[in-house]
Short mmCIF file of C-alpha atoms and ligand atoms in Angstrom, two decimals:
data_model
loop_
_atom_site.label_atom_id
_atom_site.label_comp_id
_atom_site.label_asym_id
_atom_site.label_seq_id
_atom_site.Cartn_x
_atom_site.Cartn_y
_atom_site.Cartn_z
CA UNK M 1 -84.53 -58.60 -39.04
CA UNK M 2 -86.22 -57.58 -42.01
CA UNK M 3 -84.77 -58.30 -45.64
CA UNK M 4 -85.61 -54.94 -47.85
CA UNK M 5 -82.24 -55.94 -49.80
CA UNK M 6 -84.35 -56.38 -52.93
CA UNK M 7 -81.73 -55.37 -55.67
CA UNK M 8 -79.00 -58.16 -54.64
CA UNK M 9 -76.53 -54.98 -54.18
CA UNK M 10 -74.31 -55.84 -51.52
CA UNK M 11 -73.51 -52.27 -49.60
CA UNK M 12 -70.39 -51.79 -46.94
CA UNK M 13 -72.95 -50.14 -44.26
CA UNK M 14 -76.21 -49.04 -43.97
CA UNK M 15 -78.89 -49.15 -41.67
CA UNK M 16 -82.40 -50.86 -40.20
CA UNK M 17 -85.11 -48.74 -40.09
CA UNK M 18 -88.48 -50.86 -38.75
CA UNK M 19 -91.93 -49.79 -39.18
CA UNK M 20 -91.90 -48.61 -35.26
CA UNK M 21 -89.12 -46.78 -36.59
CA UNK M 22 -91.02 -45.28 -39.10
CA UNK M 23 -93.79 -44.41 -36.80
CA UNK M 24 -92.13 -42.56 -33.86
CA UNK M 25 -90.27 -40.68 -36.47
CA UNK M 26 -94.09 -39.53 -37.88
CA UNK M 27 -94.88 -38.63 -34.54
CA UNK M 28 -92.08 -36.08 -34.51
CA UNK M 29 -92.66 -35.15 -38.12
CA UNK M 30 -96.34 -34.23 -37.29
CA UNK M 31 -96.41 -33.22 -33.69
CA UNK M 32 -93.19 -32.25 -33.00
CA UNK M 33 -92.44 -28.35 -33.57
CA UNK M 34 -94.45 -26.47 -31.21
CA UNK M 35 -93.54 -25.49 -27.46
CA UNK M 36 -92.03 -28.33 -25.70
CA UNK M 37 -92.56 -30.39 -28.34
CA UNK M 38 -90.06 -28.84 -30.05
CA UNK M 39 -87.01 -30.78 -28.26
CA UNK M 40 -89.19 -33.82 -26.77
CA UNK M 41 -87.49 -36.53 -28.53
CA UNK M 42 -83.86 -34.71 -27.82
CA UNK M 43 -84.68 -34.60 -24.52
CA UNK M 44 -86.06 -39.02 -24.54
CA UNK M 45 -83.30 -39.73 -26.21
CA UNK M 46 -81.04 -37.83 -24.09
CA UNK M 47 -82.34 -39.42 -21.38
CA UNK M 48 -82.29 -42.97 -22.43
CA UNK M 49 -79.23 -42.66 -23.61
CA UNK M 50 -77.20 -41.73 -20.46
CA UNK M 51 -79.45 -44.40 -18.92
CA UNK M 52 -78.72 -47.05 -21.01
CA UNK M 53 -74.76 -46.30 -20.38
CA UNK M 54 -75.17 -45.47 -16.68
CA UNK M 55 -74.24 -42.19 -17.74
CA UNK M 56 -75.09 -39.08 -15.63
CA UNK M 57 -75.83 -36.86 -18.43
CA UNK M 58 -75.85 -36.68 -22.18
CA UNK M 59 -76.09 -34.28 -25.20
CA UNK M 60 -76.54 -34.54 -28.39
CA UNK M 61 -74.96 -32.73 -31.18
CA UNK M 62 -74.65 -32.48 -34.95
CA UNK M 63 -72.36 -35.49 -35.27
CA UNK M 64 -69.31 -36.95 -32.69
CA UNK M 65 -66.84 -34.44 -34.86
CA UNK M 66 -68.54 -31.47 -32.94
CA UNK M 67 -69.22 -33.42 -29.78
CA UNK M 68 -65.50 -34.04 -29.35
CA UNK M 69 -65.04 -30.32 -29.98
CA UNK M 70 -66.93 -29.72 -27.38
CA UNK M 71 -64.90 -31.68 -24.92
CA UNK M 72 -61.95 -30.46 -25.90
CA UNK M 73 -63.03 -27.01 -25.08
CA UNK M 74 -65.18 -27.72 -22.24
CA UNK M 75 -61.43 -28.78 -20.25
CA UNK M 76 -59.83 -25.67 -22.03
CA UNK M 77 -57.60 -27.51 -24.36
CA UNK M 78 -55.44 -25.06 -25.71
CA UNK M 79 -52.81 -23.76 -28.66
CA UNK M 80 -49.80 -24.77 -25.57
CA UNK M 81 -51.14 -28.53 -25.05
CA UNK M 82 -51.00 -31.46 -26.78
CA UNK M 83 -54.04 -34.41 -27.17
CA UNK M 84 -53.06 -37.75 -28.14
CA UNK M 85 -54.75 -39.88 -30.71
CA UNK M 86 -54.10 -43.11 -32.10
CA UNK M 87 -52.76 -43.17 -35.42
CA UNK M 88 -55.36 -45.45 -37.56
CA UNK M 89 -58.91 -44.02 -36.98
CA UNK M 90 -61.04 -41.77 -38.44
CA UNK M 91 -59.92 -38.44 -38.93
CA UNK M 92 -63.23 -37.46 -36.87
CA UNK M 93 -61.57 -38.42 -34.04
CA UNK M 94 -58.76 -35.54 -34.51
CA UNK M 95 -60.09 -32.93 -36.62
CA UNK M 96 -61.21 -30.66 -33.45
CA UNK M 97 -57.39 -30.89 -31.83
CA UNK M 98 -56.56 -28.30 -34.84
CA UNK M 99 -59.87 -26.47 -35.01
CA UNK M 100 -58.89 -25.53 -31.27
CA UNK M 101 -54.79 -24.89 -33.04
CA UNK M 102 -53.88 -27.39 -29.82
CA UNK M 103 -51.07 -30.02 -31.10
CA UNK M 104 -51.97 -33.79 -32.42
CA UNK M 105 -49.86 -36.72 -31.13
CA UNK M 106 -50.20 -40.03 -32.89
CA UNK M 107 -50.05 -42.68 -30.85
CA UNK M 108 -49.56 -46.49 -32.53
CA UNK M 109 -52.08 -49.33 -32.44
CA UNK M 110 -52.09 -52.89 -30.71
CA UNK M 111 -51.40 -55.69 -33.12
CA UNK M 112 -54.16 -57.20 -31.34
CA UNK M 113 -57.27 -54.80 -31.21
CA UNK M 114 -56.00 -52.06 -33.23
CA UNK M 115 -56.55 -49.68 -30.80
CA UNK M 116 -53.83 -47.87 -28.26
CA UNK M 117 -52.40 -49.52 -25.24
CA UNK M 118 -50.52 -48.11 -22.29
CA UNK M 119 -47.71 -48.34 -23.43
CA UNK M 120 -47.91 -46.87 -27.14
CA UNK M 121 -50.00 -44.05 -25.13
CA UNK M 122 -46.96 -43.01 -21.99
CA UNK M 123 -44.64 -43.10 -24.94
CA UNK M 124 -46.51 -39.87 -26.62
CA UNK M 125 -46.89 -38.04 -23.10
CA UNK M 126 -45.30 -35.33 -22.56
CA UNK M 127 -45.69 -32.37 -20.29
CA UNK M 128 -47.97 -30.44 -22.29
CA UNK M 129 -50.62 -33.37 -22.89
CA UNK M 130 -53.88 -32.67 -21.53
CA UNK M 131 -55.80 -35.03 -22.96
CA UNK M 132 -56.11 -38.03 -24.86
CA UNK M 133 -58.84 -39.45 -27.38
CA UNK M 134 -58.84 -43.53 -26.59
CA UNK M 135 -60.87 -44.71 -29.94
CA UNK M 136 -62.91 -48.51 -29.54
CA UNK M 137 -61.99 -49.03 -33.48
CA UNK M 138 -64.31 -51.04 -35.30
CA UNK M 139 -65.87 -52.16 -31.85
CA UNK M 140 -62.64 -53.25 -30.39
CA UNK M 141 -62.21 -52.35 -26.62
CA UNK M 142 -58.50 -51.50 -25.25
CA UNK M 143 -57.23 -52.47 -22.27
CA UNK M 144 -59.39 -49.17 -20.23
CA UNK M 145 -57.99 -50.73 -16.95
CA UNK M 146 -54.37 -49.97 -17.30
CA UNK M 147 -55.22 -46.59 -19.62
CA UNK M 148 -57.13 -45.42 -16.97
CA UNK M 149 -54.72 -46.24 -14.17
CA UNK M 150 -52.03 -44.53 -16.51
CA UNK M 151 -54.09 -41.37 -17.40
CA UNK M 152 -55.56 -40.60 -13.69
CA UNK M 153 -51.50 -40.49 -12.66
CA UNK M 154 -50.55 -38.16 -15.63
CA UNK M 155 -53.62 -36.35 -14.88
CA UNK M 156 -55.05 -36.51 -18.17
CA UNK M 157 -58.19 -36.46 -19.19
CA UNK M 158 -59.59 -39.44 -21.16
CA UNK M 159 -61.93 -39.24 -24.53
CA UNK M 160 -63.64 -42.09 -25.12
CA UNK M 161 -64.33 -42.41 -29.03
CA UNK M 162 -67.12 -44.93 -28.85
CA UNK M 163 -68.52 -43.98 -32.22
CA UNK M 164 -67.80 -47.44 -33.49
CA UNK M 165 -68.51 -49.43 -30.40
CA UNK M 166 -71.73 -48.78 -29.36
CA UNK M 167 -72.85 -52.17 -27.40
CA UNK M 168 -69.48 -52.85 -27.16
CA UNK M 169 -68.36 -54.36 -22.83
CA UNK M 170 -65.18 -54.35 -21.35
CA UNK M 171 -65.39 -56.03 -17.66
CA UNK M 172 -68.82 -55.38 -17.11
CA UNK M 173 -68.91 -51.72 -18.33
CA UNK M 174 -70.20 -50.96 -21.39
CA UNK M 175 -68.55 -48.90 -23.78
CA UNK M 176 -69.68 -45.22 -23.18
CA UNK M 177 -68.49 -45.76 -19.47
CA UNK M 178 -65.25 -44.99 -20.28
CA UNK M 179 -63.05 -41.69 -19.53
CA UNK M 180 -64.00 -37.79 -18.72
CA UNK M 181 -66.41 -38.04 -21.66
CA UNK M 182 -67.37 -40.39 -24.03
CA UNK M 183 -68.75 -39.62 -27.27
CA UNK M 184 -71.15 -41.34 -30.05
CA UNK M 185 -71.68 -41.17 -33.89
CA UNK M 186 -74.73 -41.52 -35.24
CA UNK M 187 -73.61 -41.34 -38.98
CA UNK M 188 -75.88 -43.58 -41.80
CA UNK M 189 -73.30 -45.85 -41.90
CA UNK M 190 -73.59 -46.06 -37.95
CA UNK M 191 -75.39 -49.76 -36.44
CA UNK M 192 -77.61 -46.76 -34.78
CA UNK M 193 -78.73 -43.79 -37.21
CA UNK M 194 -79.66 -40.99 -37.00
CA UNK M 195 -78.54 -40.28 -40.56
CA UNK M 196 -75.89 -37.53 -39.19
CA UNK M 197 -75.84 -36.81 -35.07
CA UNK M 198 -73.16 -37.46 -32.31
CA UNK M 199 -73.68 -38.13 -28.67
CA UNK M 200 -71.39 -36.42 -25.30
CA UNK M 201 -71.65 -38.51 -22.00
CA UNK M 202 -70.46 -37.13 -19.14
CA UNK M 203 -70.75 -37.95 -15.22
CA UNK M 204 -69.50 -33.85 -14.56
CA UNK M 205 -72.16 -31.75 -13.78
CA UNK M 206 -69.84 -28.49 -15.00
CA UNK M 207 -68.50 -29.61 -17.99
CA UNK M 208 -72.12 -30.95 -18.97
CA UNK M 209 -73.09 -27.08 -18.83
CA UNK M 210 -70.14 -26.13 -20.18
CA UNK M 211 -70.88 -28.19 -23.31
CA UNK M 212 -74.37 -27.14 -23.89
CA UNK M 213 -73.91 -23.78 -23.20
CA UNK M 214 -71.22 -24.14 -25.82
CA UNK M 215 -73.86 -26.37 -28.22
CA UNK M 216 -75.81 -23.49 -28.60
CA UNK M 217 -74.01 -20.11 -29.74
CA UNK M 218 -73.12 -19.43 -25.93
CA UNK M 219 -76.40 -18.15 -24.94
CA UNK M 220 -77.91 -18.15 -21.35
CA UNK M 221 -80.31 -20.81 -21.05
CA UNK M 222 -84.02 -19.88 -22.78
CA UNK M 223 -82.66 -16.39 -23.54
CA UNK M 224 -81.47 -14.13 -26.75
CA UNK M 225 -78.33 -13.02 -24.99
CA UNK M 226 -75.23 -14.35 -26.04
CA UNK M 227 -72.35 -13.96 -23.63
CA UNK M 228 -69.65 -15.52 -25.65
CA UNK M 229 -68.98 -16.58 -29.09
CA UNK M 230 -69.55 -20.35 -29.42
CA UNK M 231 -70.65 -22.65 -31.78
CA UNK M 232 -74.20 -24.20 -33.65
CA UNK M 233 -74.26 -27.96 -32.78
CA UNK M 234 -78.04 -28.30 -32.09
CA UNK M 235 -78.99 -31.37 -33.00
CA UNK M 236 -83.14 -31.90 -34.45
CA UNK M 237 -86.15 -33.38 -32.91
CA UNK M 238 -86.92 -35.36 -36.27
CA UNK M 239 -83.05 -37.09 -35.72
CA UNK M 240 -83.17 -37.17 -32.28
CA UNK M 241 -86.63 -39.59 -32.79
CA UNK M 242 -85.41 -41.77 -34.82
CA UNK M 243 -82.26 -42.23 -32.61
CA UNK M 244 -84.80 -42.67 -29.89
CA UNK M 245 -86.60 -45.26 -31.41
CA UNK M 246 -83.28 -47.31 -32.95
CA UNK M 247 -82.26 -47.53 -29.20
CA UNK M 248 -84.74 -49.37 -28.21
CA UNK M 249 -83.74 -51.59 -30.77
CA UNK M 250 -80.23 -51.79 -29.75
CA UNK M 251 -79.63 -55.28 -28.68
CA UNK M 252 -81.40 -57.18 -32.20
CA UNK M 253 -79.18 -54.15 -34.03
CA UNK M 254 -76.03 -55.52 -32.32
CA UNK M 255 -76.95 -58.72 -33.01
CA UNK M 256 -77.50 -59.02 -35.97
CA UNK M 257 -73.56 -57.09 -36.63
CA UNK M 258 -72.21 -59.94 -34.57
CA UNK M 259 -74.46 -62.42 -36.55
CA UNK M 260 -72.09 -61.55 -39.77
CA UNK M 261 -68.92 -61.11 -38.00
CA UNK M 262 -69.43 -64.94 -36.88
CA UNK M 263 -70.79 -65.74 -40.73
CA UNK M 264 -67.56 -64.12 -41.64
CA UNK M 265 -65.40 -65.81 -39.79
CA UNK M 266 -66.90 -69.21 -39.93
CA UNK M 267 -66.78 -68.79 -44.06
CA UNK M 268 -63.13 -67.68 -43.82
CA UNK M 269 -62.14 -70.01 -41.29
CA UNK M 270 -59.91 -72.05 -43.39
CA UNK M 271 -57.95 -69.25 -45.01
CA UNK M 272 -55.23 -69.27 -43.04
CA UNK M 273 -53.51 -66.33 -41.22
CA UNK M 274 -56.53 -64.04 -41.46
CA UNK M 275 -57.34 -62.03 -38.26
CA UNK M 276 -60.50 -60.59 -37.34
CA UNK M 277 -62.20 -58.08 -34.77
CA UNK M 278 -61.00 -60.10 -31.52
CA UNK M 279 -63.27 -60.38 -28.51
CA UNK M 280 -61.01 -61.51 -25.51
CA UNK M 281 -62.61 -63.00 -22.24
CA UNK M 282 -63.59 -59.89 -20.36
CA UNK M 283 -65.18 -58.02 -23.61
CA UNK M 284 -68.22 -58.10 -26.07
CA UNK M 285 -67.78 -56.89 -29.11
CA UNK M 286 -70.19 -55.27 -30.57
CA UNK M 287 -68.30 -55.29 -34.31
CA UNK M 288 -69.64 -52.57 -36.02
CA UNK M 289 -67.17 -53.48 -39.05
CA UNK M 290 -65.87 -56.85 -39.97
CA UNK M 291 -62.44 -56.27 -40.27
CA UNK M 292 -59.55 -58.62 -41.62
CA UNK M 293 -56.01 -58.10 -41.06
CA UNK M 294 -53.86 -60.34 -43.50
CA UNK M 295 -51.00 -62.48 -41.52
CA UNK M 296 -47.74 -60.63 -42.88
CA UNK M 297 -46.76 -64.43 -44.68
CA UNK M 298 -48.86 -62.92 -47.52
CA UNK M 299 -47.04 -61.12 -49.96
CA UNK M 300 -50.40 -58.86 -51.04
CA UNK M 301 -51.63 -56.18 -49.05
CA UNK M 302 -55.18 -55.28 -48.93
CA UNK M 303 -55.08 -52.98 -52.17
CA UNK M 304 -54.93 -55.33 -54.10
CA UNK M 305 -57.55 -57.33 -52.84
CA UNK M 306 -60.05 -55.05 -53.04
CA UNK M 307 -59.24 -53.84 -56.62
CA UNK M 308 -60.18 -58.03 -57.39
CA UNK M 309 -62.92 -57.84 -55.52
CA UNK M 310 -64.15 -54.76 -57.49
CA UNK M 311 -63.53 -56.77 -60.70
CA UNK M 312 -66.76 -59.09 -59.23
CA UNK M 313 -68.16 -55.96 -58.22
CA UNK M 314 -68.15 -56.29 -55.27
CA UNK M 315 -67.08 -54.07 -52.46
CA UNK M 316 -64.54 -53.66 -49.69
CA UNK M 317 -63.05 -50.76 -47.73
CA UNK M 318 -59.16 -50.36 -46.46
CA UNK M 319 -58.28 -50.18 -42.95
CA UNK M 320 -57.82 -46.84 -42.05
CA UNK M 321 -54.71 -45.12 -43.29
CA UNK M 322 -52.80 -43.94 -40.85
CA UNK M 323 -53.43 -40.16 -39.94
CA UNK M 324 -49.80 -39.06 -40.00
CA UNK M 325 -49.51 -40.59 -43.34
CA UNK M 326 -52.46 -38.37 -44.71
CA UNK M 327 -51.72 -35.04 -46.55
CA UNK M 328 -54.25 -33.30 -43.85
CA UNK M 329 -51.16 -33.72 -41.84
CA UNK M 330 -48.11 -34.96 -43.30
CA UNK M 331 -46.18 -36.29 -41.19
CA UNK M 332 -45.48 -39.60 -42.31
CA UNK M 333 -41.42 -38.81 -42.17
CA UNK M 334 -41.69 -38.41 -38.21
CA UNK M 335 -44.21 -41.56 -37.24
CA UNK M 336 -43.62 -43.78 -40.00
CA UNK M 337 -41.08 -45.54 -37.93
CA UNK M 338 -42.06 -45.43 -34.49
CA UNK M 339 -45.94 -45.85 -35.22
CA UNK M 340 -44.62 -49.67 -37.37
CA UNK M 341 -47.91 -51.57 -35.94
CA UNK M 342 -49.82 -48.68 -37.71
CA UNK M 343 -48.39 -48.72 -40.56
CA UNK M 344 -48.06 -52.76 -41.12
CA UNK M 345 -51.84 -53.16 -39.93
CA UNK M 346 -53.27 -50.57 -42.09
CA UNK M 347 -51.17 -51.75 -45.69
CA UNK M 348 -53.01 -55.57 -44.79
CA UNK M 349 -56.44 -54.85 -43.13
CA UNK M 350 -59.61 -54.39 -45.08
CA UNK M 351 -63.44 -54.16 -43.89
CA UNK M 352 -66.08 -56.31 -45.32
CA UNK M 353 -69.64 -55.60 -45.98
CA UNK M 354 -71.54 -55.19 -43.24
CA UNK M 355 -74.94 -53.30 -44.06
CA UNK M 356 -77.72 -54.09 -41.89
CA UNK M 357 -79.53 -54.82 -45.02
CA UNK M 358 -76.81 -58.05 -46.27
CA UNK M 359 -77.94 -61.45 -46.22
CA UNK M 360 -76.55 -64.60 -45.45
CA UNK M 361 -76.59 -65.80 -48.59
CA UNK M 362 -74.97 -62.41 -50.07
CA UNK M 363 -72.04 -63.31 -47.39
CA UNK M 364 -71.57 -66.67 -48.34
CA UNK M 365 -71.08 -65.66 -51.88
CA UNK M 366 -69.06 -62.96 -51.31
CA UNK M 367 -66.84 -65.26 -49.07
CA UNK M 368 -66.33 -67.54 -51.82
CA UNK M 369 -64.95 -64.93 -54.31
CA UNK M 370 -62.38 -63.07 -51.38
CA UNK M 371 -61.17 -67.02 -50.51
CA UNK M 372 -60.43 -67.20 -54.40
CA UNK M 373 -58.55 -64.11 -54.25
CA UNK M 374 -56.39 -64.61 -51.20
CA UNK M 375 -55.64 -68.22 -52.19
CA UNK M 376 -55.34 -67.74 -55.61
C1 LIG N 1 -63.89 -43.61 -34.71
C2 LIG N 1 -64.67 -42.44 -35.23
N1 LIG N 1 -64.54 -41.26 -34.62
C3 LIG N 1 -65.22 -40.18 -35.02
C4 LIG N 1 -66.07 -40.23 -36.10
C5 LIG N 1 -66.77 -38.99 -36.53
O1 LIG N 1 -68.14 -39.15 -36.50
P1 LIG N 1 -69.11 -38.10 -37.22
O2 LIG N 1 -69.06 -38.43 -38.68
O3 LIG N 1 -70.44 -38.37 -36.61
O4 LIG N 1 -68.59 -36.75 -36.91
C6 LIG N 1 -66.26 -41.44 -36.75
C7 LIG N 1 -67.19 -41.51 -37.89
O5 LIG N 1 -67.24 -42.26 -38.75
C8 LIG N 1 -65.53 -42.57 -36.33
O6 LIG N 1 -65.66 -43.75 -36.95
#
């Protein structure tokens, strides 16, 4: 991969943009407004994309936020149901369960993969859940075999946040495989870019229409007549190229994340009690964030090692907080207790640097200066 890192800056994400890169992205910029030109690359990179996940269809929107919107409408999610989430992600994954006024339930993480299991999932069900948003954090992949088995008895539908886990495998399927719908970010900090943009993969053939009739101010297809009220999440050709051509790029992207992960680890490998993004037997991880969770034998939590590591200037980004705990919803007094791996994981776990633009030796240095802090 190409080292533009000229500065020596080490940044927490960013992306690679080639010189093909560059030139299908000219190709839309100069030929790609007029007629049916005017969607082409949507369309490619549509199509690709469903390919690639042995997906029937795909659609891409604005950014995941929107795309998980529109699933969440497309099944009628409602002001009487409830959707599940788990607690530590990114409040992307959430947001729409209020837009709709439908009722959030925070499910708690593995201590494992940080994501939900079975059983921290049947414990939020209830009669009024309809659906539940299963998030692949930091590239992680849950255990989809018994989730699935659980949701297709409750009869609920599955939402599979792959936003950080694209190139991510669980048993043979790739992540994007996974649930009702599964849905992609695209963000700049994303190991694909589109700058902003968001991905919905479905195999329904109804709620596929449903969602792009819903992408695009409810109109009837090619027409000015709007028969409901709906929404603006149109995504652009000039995005939708560059996703195109990043996709074909997809396994040296992934690579190179896993490439640092390993550096990471092999670095760190003799701090003790330090856990990483896991990748058990039946999975490939596709770690779009080097993560470290510190053992709970450590007195610190992760605050204060990245205020130190700010002293070298150098940066680092805490786990996520847990959503409950957030004043967007407040309701740390009711899941503070019965959420404990959420709250434990997310006071010790930090995210190293992992721009597509760091070096080896910027890791190496960097690794020296943490191993000072933790030890120290
Ligand atoms: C797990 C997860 N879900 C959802 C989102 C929302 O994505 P977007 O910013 O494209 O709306 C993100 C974005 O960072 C994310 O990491």
């Amino acid at each position: 991969m190409k080292d533009n890192n000229k500065d020596n800056q080490i940044f927490m994400a960013g992306p690679s943009i080639s010189i093909e890169d560059e030139k299908i992205v000219i190709d839309a910029l100069r030929n790609g407004w007029y007629g049916s030109k005017a969607y082409e690359y949507v369309e490619k990179f549509e199509y690709e994309f469903a390919s690639y996940h042995n997906r029937k269809f795909a659609l891409m929107t604005t950014n995941c936020t929107s795309a998980i919107h529109l699933a969440l409408l497309s099944i009628n999610v409602n002001k009487e149901d409830e959707v599940i989430v788990p607690d530590c992600t990114w409040i992307g994954s959430s947001s729409a369960i209020k837009y709709i006024g439908a009722e959030t339930k925070f499910a708690d993480i593995d201590r494992d993969n940080w994501c939900i299991s079975a059983e921290t999932l049947e414990a939020r069900i209830s009669n009024k859940t309809k659906a539940v948003v299963v998030v692949n954090l930091y590239g992680n992949m849950p255990n989809y075999n018994e989730l699935e088995k659980l949701c297709k008895t409750k009869s609920i539908h599955i939402i599979e946040d792959a936003a950080e886990s694209l190139g991510s495998i669980y048993e043979g399927r790739k992540s994007g495989n996974f649930g009702t719908f599964s849905v992609f970010s695209f963000h700049r900090s994303k190991t694909l870019t589109t700058g902003e943009g968001g991905m919905l993969l479905t195999d329904d053939l109804e709620f596929y229409k449903r969602c792009k009739f819903l992408r695009d101010h409810g109109r009837q297809p090619g027409t000015y007549y709007n028969t409901e009220i709906a929404y603006k999440y149109m995504p652009f050709n000039l995005q939708a190229a560059l996703g195109y051509a990043q996709l074909k790029r997809i396994d040296e992207l992934v690579s190179r994340k896993r490439e640092i992960w390993q550096l990471y680890k092999e670095k760190l490998s003799d701090v003790p009690n330090l856990f990483f993004n896991i990748e058990p037997e039946n999975t490939f991880n596709s770690v779009w964030s080097t993560t470290c969770v510190l053992g709970d034998q450590y007195e610190i939590d992760s605050s204060h090692i990245i205020e130190k590591l700010s002293d070298y200037n150098l940066p680092a980004r805490p786990f996520f907080y847990p959503l409950s705990s957030l004043p967007a919803y407040n309701e740390k007094k009711e899941y503070e207790k019965i959420n404990n791996v959420s709250y434990s994981i997310s006071k010790k776990g930090f995210n190293l640097p992992c721009a597509l633009n760091i070096t080896n030796d910027q890791i190496n240095t960097y690794c020296e200066t943490l191993k000072q802090i933790i030890l120290d």
